[in-house]
PDB file of N, CA and C in Angstrom:
ATOM      1  N   UNK Y   1       0.795  -1.074   0.413  1.00  0.00           N
ATOM      2  CA  UNK Y   1      -0.104  -0.399   0.048  1.00  0.00           C
ATOM      3  C   UNK Y   1       0.902   1.264  -0.608  1.00  0.00           C
ATOM      4  N   UNK Y   2       2.301   1.353   1.252  1.00  0.00           N
ATOM      5  CA  UNK Y   2       2.791   2.699   1.118  1.00  0.00           C
ATOM      6  C   UNK Y   2       3.654   2.579  -0.667  1.00  0.00           C
ATOM      7  N   UNK Y   3       3.570   1.652  -1.144  1.00  0.00           N
ATOM      8  CA  UNK Y   3       4.492   1.654  -2.755  1.00  0.00           C
ATOM      9  C   UNK Y   3       3.160   2.379  -3.413  1.00  0.00           C
ATOM     10  N   UNK Y   4       2.088   2.185  -3.569  1.00  0.00           N
ATOM     11  CA  UNK Y   4       1.320   3.363  -4.311  1.00  0.00           C
ATOM     12  C   UNK Y   4       0.935   4.081  -3.934  1.00  0.00           C
ATOM     13  N   UNK Y   5       1.029   4.953  -2.677  1.00  0.00           N
ATOM     14  CA  UNK Y   5       1.015   6.095  -2.070  1.00  0.00           C
ATOM     15  C   UNK Y   5       2.329   6.605  -2.973  1.00  0.00           C
ATOM     16  N   UNK Y   6       3.383   6.511  -2.848  1.00  0.00           N
ATOM     17  CA  UNK Y   6       4.422   7.366  -2.700  1.00  0.00           C
ATOM     18  C   UNK Y   6       4.200   7.375  -4.631  1.00  0.00           C
ATOM     19  N   UNK Y   7       4.011   6.157  -5.359  1.00  0.00           N
ATOM     20  CA  UNK Y   7       3.878   6.262  -6.833  1.00  0.00           C
ATOM     21  C   UNK Y   7       3.146   7.313  -7.026  1.00  0.00           C
ATOM     22  N   UNK Y   8       1.706   7.311  -6.547  1.00  0.00           N
ATOM     23  CA  UNK Y   8       0.635   8.151  -6.331  1.00  0.00           C
ATOM     24  C   UNK Y   8       1.369   9.652  -6.495  1.00  0.00           C
ATOM     25  N   UNK Y   9       1.821   9.844  -5.470  1.00  0.00           N
ATOM     26  CA  UNK Y   9       2.549  11.279  -5.324  1.00  0.00           C
ATOM     27  C   UNK Y   9       3.583  11.578  -6.179  1.00  0.00           C
ATOM     28  N   UNK Y  10       4.253  10.565  -6.068  1.00  0.00           N
ATOM     29  CA  UNK Y  10       5.911  11.296  -7.280  1.00  0.00           C
ATOM     30  C   UNK Y  10       5.069  11.584  -8.939  1.00  0.00           C
ATOM     31  N   UNK Y  11       4.265  11.255  -9.438  1.00  0.00           N
ATOM     32  CA  UNK Y  11       3.496  11.071 -10.726  1.00  0.00           C
ATOM     33  C   UNK Y  11       2.583  12.287 -10.393  1.00  0.00           C
ATOM     34  N   UNK Y  12       2.181  12.683  -9.419  1.00  0.00           N
ATOM     35  CA  UNK Y  12       1.134  14.265  -9.283  1.00  0.00           C
ATOM     36  C   UNK Y  12       2.501  15.197  -9.089  1.00  0.00           C
ATOM     37  N   UNK Y  13       3.370  14.790  -8.770  1.00  0.00           N
ATOM     38  CA  UNK Y  13       4.705  16.169  -7.986  1.00  0.00           C
ATOM     39  C   UNK Y  13       4.949  16.198  -9.529  1.00  0.00           C
ATOM     40  N   UNK Y  14       4.934  14.778 -10.858  1.00  0.00           N
ATOM     41  CA  UNK Y  14       5.427  15.458 -12.023  1.00  0.00           C
ATOM     42  C   UNK Y  14       4.647  15.722 -12.656  1.00  0.00           C
ATOM     43  N   UNK Y  15       3.513  15.286 -12.959  1.00  0.00           N
ATOM     44  CA  UNK Y  15       2.204  16.505 -13.732  1.00  0.00           C
ATOM     45  C   UNK Y  15       1.989  18.142 -13.460  1.00  0.00           C
ATOM     46  N   UNK Y  16       2.579  18.123 -11.863  1.00  0.00           N
ATOM     47  CA  UNK Y  16       1.994  19.355 -12.222  1.00  0.00           C
ATOM     48  C   UNK Y  16       3.386  20.022 -12.615  1.00  0.00           C
ATOM     49  N   UNK Y  17       4.546  19.765 -12.116  1.00  0.00           N
ATOM     50  CA  UNK Y  17       6.041  20.220 -12.755  1.00  0.00           C
ATOM     51  C   UNK Y  17       5.862  20.104 -14.347  1.00  0.00           C
ATOM     52  N   UNK Y  18       5.081  19.555 -14.724  1.00  0.00           N
ATOM     53  CA  UNK Y  18       5.166  19.424 -16.603  1.00  0.00           C
ATOM     54  C   UNK Y  18       4.105  21.150 -16.520  1.00  0.00           C
ATOM     55  N   UNK Y  19       2.432  20.651 -15.971  1.00  0.00           N
ATOM     56  CA  UNK Y  19       1.954  22.044 -16.602  1.00  0.00           C
ATOM     57  C   UNK Y  19       2.401  22.806 -15.901  1.00  0.00           C
ATOM     58  N   UNK Y  20       2.774  23.411 -14.609  1.00  0.00           N
ATOM     59  CA  UNK Y  20       3.833  24.526 -14.573  1.00  0.00           C
ATOM     60  C   UNK Y  20       4.615  25.007 -15.465  1.00  0.00           C
ATOM     61  N   UNK Y  21       5.381  24.342 -16.084  1.00  0.00           N
ATOM     62  CA  UNK Y  21       6.102  24.417 -17.216  1.00  0.00           C
ATOM     63  C   UNK Y  21       5.342  24.561 -19.222  1.00  0.00           C
ATOM     64  N   UNK Y  22       4.122  24.280 -18.824  1.00  0.00           N
ATOM     65  CA  UNK Y  22       3.805  24.687 -19.783  1.00  0.00           C
ATOM     66  C   UNK Y  22       2.995  26.364 -19.737  1.00  0.00           C
ATOM     67  N   UNK Y  23       2.456  26.734 -18.155  1.00  0.00           N
ATOM     68  CA  UNK Y  23       2.028  27.935 -18.122  1.00  0.00           C
ATOM     69  C   UNK Y  23       2.888  28.671 -18.248  1.00  0.00           C
ATOM     70  N   UNK Y  24       3.926  28.601 -18.370  1.00  0.00           N
ATOM     71  CA  UNK Y  24       4.593  30.260 -18.385  1.00  0.00           C
ATOM     72  C   UNK Y  24       4.234  31.614 -19.820  1.00  0.00           C
ATOM     73  N   UNK Y  25       4.273  32.472 -19.150  1.00  0.00           N
ATOM     74  CA  UNK Y  25       3.878  33.796 -19.537  1.00  0.00           C
ATOM     75  C   UNK Y  25       4.282  34.721 -19.814  1.00  0.00           C
ATOM     76  N   UNK Y  26       4.797  35.100 -21.337  1.00  0.00           N
ATOM     77  CA  UNK Y  26       5.559  36.235 -20.800  1.00  0.00           C
ATOM     78  C   UNK Y  26       5.133  37.555 -21.362  1.00  0.00           C
ATOM     79  N   UNK Y  27       6.215  38.468 -22.102  1.00  0.00           N
ATOM     80  CA  UNK Y  27       6.335  40.139 -22.062  1.00  0.00           C
ATOM     81  C   UNK Y  27       5.501  39.735 -23.419  1.00  0.00           C
ATOM     82  N   UNK Y  28       4.710  40.903 -24.397  1.00  0.00           N
ATOM     83  CA  UNK Y  28       4.921  40.875 -25.516  1.00  0.00           C
ATOM     84  C   UNK Y  28       3.275  39.762 -26.065  1.00  0.00           C
ATOM     85  N   UNK Y  29       2.286  39.235 -25.053  1.00  0.00           N
ATOM     86  CA  UNK Y  29       1.558  38.254 -25.532  1.00  0.00           C
ATOM     87  C   UNK Y  29       2.184  36.708 -25.868  1.00  0.00           C
ATOM     88  N   UNK Y  30       3.606  36.919 -25.514  1.00  0.00           N
ATOM     89  CA  UNK Y  30       4.286  35.096 -25.576  1.00  0.00           C
ATOM     90  C   UNK Y  30       4.965  35.542 -27.301  1.00  0.00           C
ATOM     91  N   UNK Y  31       5.175  36.746 -27.588  1.00  0.00           N
ATOM     92  CA  UNK Y  31       5.759  37.016 -28.771  1.00  0.00           C
ATOM     93  C   UNK Y  31       6.903  36.691 -28.728  1.00  0.00           C
ATOM     94  N   UNK Y  32       8.204  36.138 -29.425  1.00  0.00           N
ATOM     95  CA  UNK Y  32       9.169  35.744 -29.696  1.00  0.00           C
ATOM     96  C   UNK Y  32      10.147  37.612 -29.538  1.00  0.00           C
ATOM     97  N   UNK Y  33      10.572  38.119 -28.693  1.00  0.00           N
ATOM     98  CA  UNK Y  33      11.154  38.801 -28.384  1.00  0.00           C
ATOM     99  C   UNK Y  33      12.268  39.643 -29.316  1.00  0.00           C
ATOM    100  N   UNK Y  34      13.010  38.551 -29.935  1.00  0.00           N
ATOM    101  CA  UNK Y  34      14.337  38.860 -30.843  1.00  0.00           C
ATOM    102  C   UNK Y  34      13.459  38.671 -32.352  1.00  0.00           C
ATOM    103  N   UNK Y  35      12.112  38.409 -32.855  1.00  0.00           N
ATOM    104  CA  UNK Y  35      11.428  38.776 -34.151  1.00  0.00           C
ATOM    105  C   UNK Y  35      11.013  40.315 -33.969  1.00  0.00           C
ATOM    106  N   UNK Y  36      10.458  40.583 -32.634  1.00  0.00           N
ATOM    107  CA  UNK Y  36      10.080  41.702 -32.671  1.00  0.00           C
ATOM    108  C   UNK Y  36      10.762  42.552 -33.136  1.00  0.00           C
ATOM    109  N   UNK Y  37      12.219  42.717 -32.347  1.00  0.00           N
ATOM    110  CA  UNK Y  37      13.001  43.464 -32.514  1.00  0.00           C
ATOM    111  C   UNK Y  37      13.323  43.581 -34.140  1.00  0.00           C
ATOM    112  N   UNK Y  38      13.297  42.539 -34.682  1.00  0.00           N
ATOM    113  CA  UNK Y  38      13.723  42.613 -36.192  1.00  0.00           C
ATOM    114  C   UNK Y  38      12.107  42.991 -36.784  1.00  0.00           C
ATOM    115  N   UNK Y  39      11.756  43.521 -36.121  1.00  0.00           N
ATOM    116  CA  UNK Y  39      10.493  43.543 -36.764  1.00  0.00           C
ATOM    117  C   UNK Y  39       9.621  42.834 -37.513  1.00  0.00           C
ATOM    118  N   UNK Y  40       9.224  41.726 -36.397  1.00  0.00           N
ATOM    119  CA  UNK Y  40       8.369  39.954 -37.065  1.00  0.00           C
ATOM    120  C   UNK Y  40       8.145  40.127 -35.896  1.00  0.00           C
ATOM    121  N   UNK Y  41       6.645  39.498 -36.384  1.00  0.00           N
ATOM    122  CA  UNK Y  41       5.497  38.595 -35.390  1.00  0.00           C
ATOM    123  C   UNK Y  41       5.930  37.512 -35.677  1.00  0.00           C
ATOM    124  N   UNK Y  42       6.449  36.189 -34.557  1.00  0.00           N
ATOM    125  CA  UNK Y  42       6.869  35.038 -34.131  1.00  0.00           C
ATOM    126  C   UNK Y  42       6.189  34.729 -33.073  1.00  0.00           C
ATOM    127  N   UNK Y  43       5.325  33.857 -33.033  1.00  0.00           N
ATOM    128  CA  UNK Y  43       4.521  32.942 -32.017  1.00  0.00           C
ATOM    129  C   UNK Y  43       5.191  32.063 -31.096  1.00  0.00           C
ATOM    130  N   UNK Y  44       4.707  31.825 -30.037  1.00  0.00           N
ATOM    131  CA  UNK Y  44       5.826  31.329 -29.746  1.00  0.00           C
ATOM    132  C   UNK Y  44       5.144  30.834 -27.943  1.00  0.00           C
ATOM    133  N   UNK Y  45       5.810  29.017 -27.878  1.00  0.00           N
ATOM    134  CA  UNK Y  45       4.818  28.765 -26.841  1.00  0.00           C
ATOM    135  C   UNK Y  45       5.120  28.734 -25.389  1.00  0.00           C
ATOM    136  N   UNK Y  46       6.427  29.850 -25.376  1.00  0.00           N
ATOM    137  CA  UNK Y  46       7.125  30.270 -24.299  1.00  0.00           C
ATOM    138  C   UNK Y  46       8.023  29.489 -24.026  1.00  0.00           C
ATOM    139  N   UNK Y  47       8.489  27.979 -23.919  1.00  0.00           N
ATOM    140  CA  UNK Y  47       9.254  27.300 -23.414  1.00  0.00           C
ATOM    141  C   UNK Y  47      10.620  27.382 -23.911  1.00  0.00           C
ATOM    142  N   UNK Y  48      11.108  28.737 -24.186  1.00  0.00           N
ATOM    143  CA  UNK Y  48      12.441  29.617 -24.356  1.00  0.00           C
ATOM    144  C   UNK Y  48      11.743  30.885 -23.422  1.00  0.00           C
ATOM    145  N   UNK Y  49      12.572  30.577 -22.982  1.00  0.00           N
ATOM    146  CA  UNK Y  49      12.131  31.716 -21.529  1.00  0.00           C
ATOM    147  C   UNK Y  49      13.523  32.704 -21.425  1.00  0.00           C
ATOM    148  N   UNK Y  50      13.621  33.853 -20.918  1.00  0.00           N
ATOM    149  CA  UNK Y  50      14.312  34.775 -19.758  1.00  0.00           C
ATOM    150  C   UNK Y  50      13.597  35.354 -18.797  1.00  0.00           C
ATOM    151  N   UNK Y  51      14.435  35.660 -18.216  1.00  0.00           N
ATOM    152  CA  UNK Y  51      14.050  36.893 -16.886  1.00  0.00           C
ATOM    153  C   UNK Y  51      15.422  37.448 -17.112  1.00  0.00           C
ATOM    154  N   UNK Y  52      14.539  38.939 -17.734  1.00  0.00           N
ATOM    155  CA  UNK Y  52      15.144  39.993 -17.625  1.00  0.00           C
ATOM    156  C   UNK Y  52      14.749  41.326 -16.895  1.00  0.00           C
ATOM    157  N   UNK Y  53      15.160  41.842 -15.961  1.00  0.00           N
ATOM    158  CA  UNK Y  53      14.722  43.153 -15.610  1.00  0.00           C
ATOM    159  C   UNK Y  53      13.417  42.820 -14.683  1.00  0.00           C
ATOM    160  N   UNK Y  54      13.694  41.624 -14.241  1.00  0.00           N
ATOM    161  CA  UNK Y  54      11.811  41.125 -13.170  1.00  0.00           C
ATOM    162  C   UNK Y  54      11.425  40.689 -14.196  1.00  0.00           C
ATOM    163  N   UNK Y  55      11.152  40.555 -15.785  1.00  0.00           N
ATOM    164  CA  UNK Y  55       9.955  39.967 -16.708  1.00  0.00           C
ATOM    165  C   UNK Y  55      10.329  38.873 -17.363  1.00  0.00           C
ATOM    166  N   UNK Y  56       9.138  38.191 -17.583  1.00  0.00           N
ATOM    167  CA  UNK Y  56       9.389  36.732 -18.451  1.00  0.00           C
ATOM    168  C   UNK Y  56       9.508  37.453 -20.156  1.00  0.00           C
ATOM    169  N   UNK Y  57      11.195  37.358 -20.677  1.00  0.00           N
ATOM    170  CA  UNK Y  57      10.687  37.286 -22.063  1.00  0.00           C
ATOM    171  C   UNK Y  57      10.702  35.867 -23.106  1.00  0.00           C
ATOM    172  N   UNK Y  58       9.915  35.623 -24.033  1.00  0.00           N
ATOM    173  CA  UNK Y  58       9.700  34.250 -24.860  1.00  0.00           C
ATOM    174  C   UNK Y  58      10.505  34.888 -25.839  1.00  0.00           C
ATOM    175  N   UNK Y  59      10.961  32.993 -26.300  1.00  0.00           N
ATOM    176  CA  UNK Y  59      11.579  33.876 -27.789  1.00  0.00           C
ATOM    177  C   UNK Y  59      11.120  32.005 -28.574  1.00  0.00           C
ATOM    178  N   UNK Y  60      11.772  32.421 -29.715  1.00  0.00           N
ATOM    179  CA  UNK Y  60      11.000  31.355 -30.824  1.00  0.00           C
ATOM    180  C   UNK Y  60      12.234  30.240 -30.799  1.00  0.00           C
ATOM    181  N   UNK Y  61      13.418  30.274 -30.188  1.00  0.00           N
ATOM    182  CA  UNK Y  61      14.703  29.125 -30.220  1.00  0.00           C
ATOM    183  C   UNK Y  61      15.511  29.658 -29.115  1.00  0.00           C
ATOM    184  N   UNK Y  62      16.311  29.001 -29.136  1.00  0.00           N
ATOM    185  CA  UNK Y  62      17.679  29.301 -28.473  1.00  0.00           C
ATOM    186  C   UNK Y  62      18.737  30.149 -28.736  1.00  0.00           C
ATOM    187  N   UNK Y  63      18.379  30.354 -30.241  1.00  0.00           N
ATOM    188  CA  UNK Y  63      19.739  31.174 -30.895  1.00  0.00           C
ATOM    189  C   UNK Y  63      18.857  32.252 -30.821  1.00  0.00           C
ATOM    190  N   UNK Y  64      17.413  32.703 -30.958  1.00  0.00           N
ATOM    191  CA  UNK Y  64      17.184  33.835 -31.112  1.00  0.00           C
ATOM    192  C   UNK Y  64      17.050  34.728 -29.362  1.00  0.00           C
ATOM    193  N   UNK Y  65      17.105  33.767 -28.326  1.00  0.00           N
ATOM    194  CA  UNK Y  65      17.652  34.187 -26.712  1.00  0.00           C
ATOM    195  C   UNK Y  65      19.164  34.409 -26.589  1.00  0.00           C
ATOM    196  N   UNK Y  66      19.711  33.707 -27.384  1.00  0.00           N
ATOM    197  CA  UNK Y  66      21.409  34.503 -27.269  1.00  0.00           C
ATOM    198  C   UNK Y  66      21.820  35.384 -28.069  1.00  0.00           C
ATOM    199  N   UNK Y  67      21.152  35.775 -28.814  1.00  0.00           N
ATOM    200  CA  UNK Y  67      21.214  37.166 -30.103  1.00  0.00           C
ATOM    201  C   UNK Y  67      20.381  38.007 -29.178  1.00  0.00           C
ATOM    202  N   UNK Y  68      19.821  38.255 -28.583  1.00  0.00           N
ATOM    203  CA  UNK Y  68      18.553  39.588 -27.736  1.00  0.00           C
ATOM    204  C   UNK Y  68      19.517  39.459 -26.788  1.00  0.00           C
ATOM    205  N   UNK Y  69      20.018  38.147 -25.687  1.00  0.00           N
ATOM    206  CA  UNK Y  69      21.264  38.682 -24.745  1.00  0.00           C
ATOM    207  C   UNK Y  69      22.352  38.994 -24.848  1.00  0.00           C
ATOM    208  N   UNK Y  70      23.120  39.791 -26.663  1.00  0.00           N
ATOM    209  CA  UNK Y  70      24.097  40.259 -26.733  1.00  0.00           C
ATOM    210  C   UNK Y  70      23.858  41.866 -26.532  1.00  0.00           C
ATOM    211  N   UNK Y  71      22.629  42.026 -26.696  1.00  0.00           N
ATOM    212  CA  UNK Y  71      22.307  43.497 -26.118  1.00  0.00           C
ATOM    213  C   UNK Y  71      20.937  43.531 -25.718  1.00  0.00           C
ATOM    214  N   UNK Y  72      20.918  43.092 -24.494  1.00  0.00           N
ATOM    215  CA  UNK Y  72      19.735  43.299 -24.044  1.00  0.00           C
ATOM    216  C   UNK Y  72      18.506  44.279 -24.103  1.00  0.00           C
ATOM    217  N   UNK Y  73      19.234  45.689 -23.614  1.00  0.00           N
ATOM    218  CA  UNK Y  73      18.767  46.591 -23.575  1.00  0.00           C
ATOM    219  C   UNK Y  73      18.084  47.615 -24.838  1.00  0.00           C
ATOM    220  N   UNK Y  74      19.423  47.275 -25.794  1.00  0.00           N
ATOM    221  CA  UNK Y  74      19.122  47.328 -27.354  1.00  0.00           C
ATOM    222  C   UNK Y  74      18.011  46.881 -27.985  1.00  0.00           C
ATOM    223  N   UNK Y  75      17.785  45.645 -28.002  1.00  0.00           N
ATOM    224  CA  UNK Y  75      16.937  44.702 -28.623  1.00  0.00           C
ATOM    225  C   UNK Y  75      15.466  44.238 -28.152  1.00  0.00           C
ATOM    226  N   UNK Y  76      15.498  45.184 -26.479  1.00  0.00           N
ATOM    227  CA  UNK Y  76      13.948  45.313 -25.951  1.00  0.00           C
ATOM    228  C   UNK Y  76      13.434  46.727 -25.835  1.00  0.00           C
ATOM    229  N   UNK Y  77      14.348  47.528 -26.340  1.00  0.00           N
ATOM    230  CA  UNK Y  77      13.745  48.393 -26.885  1.00  0.00           C
ATOM    231  C   UNK Y  77      13.059  48.916 -27.918  1.00  0.00           C
ATOM    232  N   UNK Y  78      13.985  47.877 -29.243  1.00  0.00           N
ATOM    233  CA  UNK Y  78      13.902  47.583 -30.170  1.00  0.00           C
ATOM    234  C   UNK Y  78      11.909  46.973 -30.239  1.00  0.00           C
ATOM    235  N   UNK Y  79      11.956  45.688 -29.516  1.00  0.00           N
ATOM    236  CA  UNK Y  79      11.034  44.804 -29.274  1.00  0.00           C
ATOM    237  C   UNK Y  79       9.751  45.704 -29.136  1.00  0.00           C
ATOM    238  N   UNK Y  80       9.682  46.860 -27.777  1.00  0.00           N
ATOM    239  CA  UNK Y  80       9.063  47.190 -27.494  1.00  0.00           C
ATOM    240  C   UNK Y  80       8.137  48.484 -28.543  1.00  0.00           C
ATOM    241  N   UNK Y  81       9.244  48.948 -29.577  1.00  0.00           N
ATOM    242  CA  UNK Y  81       8.809  50.038 -30.045  1.00  0.00           C
ATOM    243  C   UNK Y  81       7.723  49.047 -31.176  1.00  0.00           C
ATOM    244  N   UNK Y  82       8.222  47.564 -32.213  1.00  0.00           N
ATOM    245  CA  UNK Y  82       8.152  47.603 -33.151  1.00  0.00           C
ATOM    246  C   UNK Y  82       6.166  47.055 -32.331  1.00  0.00           C
ATOM    247  N   UNK Y  83       6.275  46.391 -30.871  1.00  0.00           N
ATOM    248  CA  UNK Y  83       4.959  45.949 -30.580  1.00  0.00           C
ATOM    249  C   UNK Y  83       4.259  46.737 -30.284  1.00  0.00           C
ATOM    250  N   UNK Y  84       4.461  47.850 -29.234  1.00  0.00           N
ATOM    251  CA  UNK Y  84       3.796  49.059 -29.290  1.00  0.00           C
ATOM    252  C   UNK Y  84       3.398  49.732 -30.714  1.00  0.00           C
ATOM    253  N   UNK Y  85       3.861  49.652 -31.535  1.00  0.00           N
ATOM    254  CA  UNK Y  85       3.045  50.316 -33.156  1.00  0.00           C
ATOM    255  C   UNK Y  85       2.359  48.809 -33.425  1.00  0.00           C
ATOM    256  N   UNK Y  86       2.324  48.204 -33.872  1.00  0.00           N
ATOM    257  CA  UNK Y  86       1.114  46.774 -33.726  1.00  0.00           C
ATOM    258  C   UNK Y  86       0.279  46.511 -32.795  1.00  0.00           C
ATOM    259  N   UNK Y  87       0.246  46.794 -31.555  1.00  0.00           N
ATOM    260  CA  UNK Y  87      -0.649  47.021 -30.372  1.00  0.00           C
ATOM    261  C   UNK Y  87      -0.782  47.887 -29.534  1.00  0.00           C
ATOM    262  N   UNK Y  88      -1.073  49.207 -30.108  1.00  0.00           N
ATOM    263  CA  UNK Y  88      -1.239  50.570 -29.056  1.00  0.00           C
ATOM    264  C   UNK Y  88      -2.088  50.808 -28.696  1.00  0.00           C
ATOM    265  N   UNK Y  89      -1.668  51.098 -27.406  1.00  0.00           N
ATOM    266  CA  UNK Y  89      -2.451  51.187 -26.118  1.00  0.00           C
ATOM    267  C   UNK Y  89      -2.526  50.441 -25.142  1.00  0.00           C
TER     268      UNK Y  89
END
């Protein structure tokens, strides 16, 4: 009986962790930050993300995240300008 309970608890923890990973929500409605900085709309599931200045930013690929990190301030400024133009208010 103890093994069944331990297995059930372990399964519940793993399910909870995978659900939490899917629930990541980022700035710009989960659009790729590098895509926006380049003037493109690239939707993501935000599975690749990074915290910058206390906010979560999503990326379409690991390469996109690496590119943003080369100049985070400049790329975030470009991304915000493009996103604001497409999504006023």
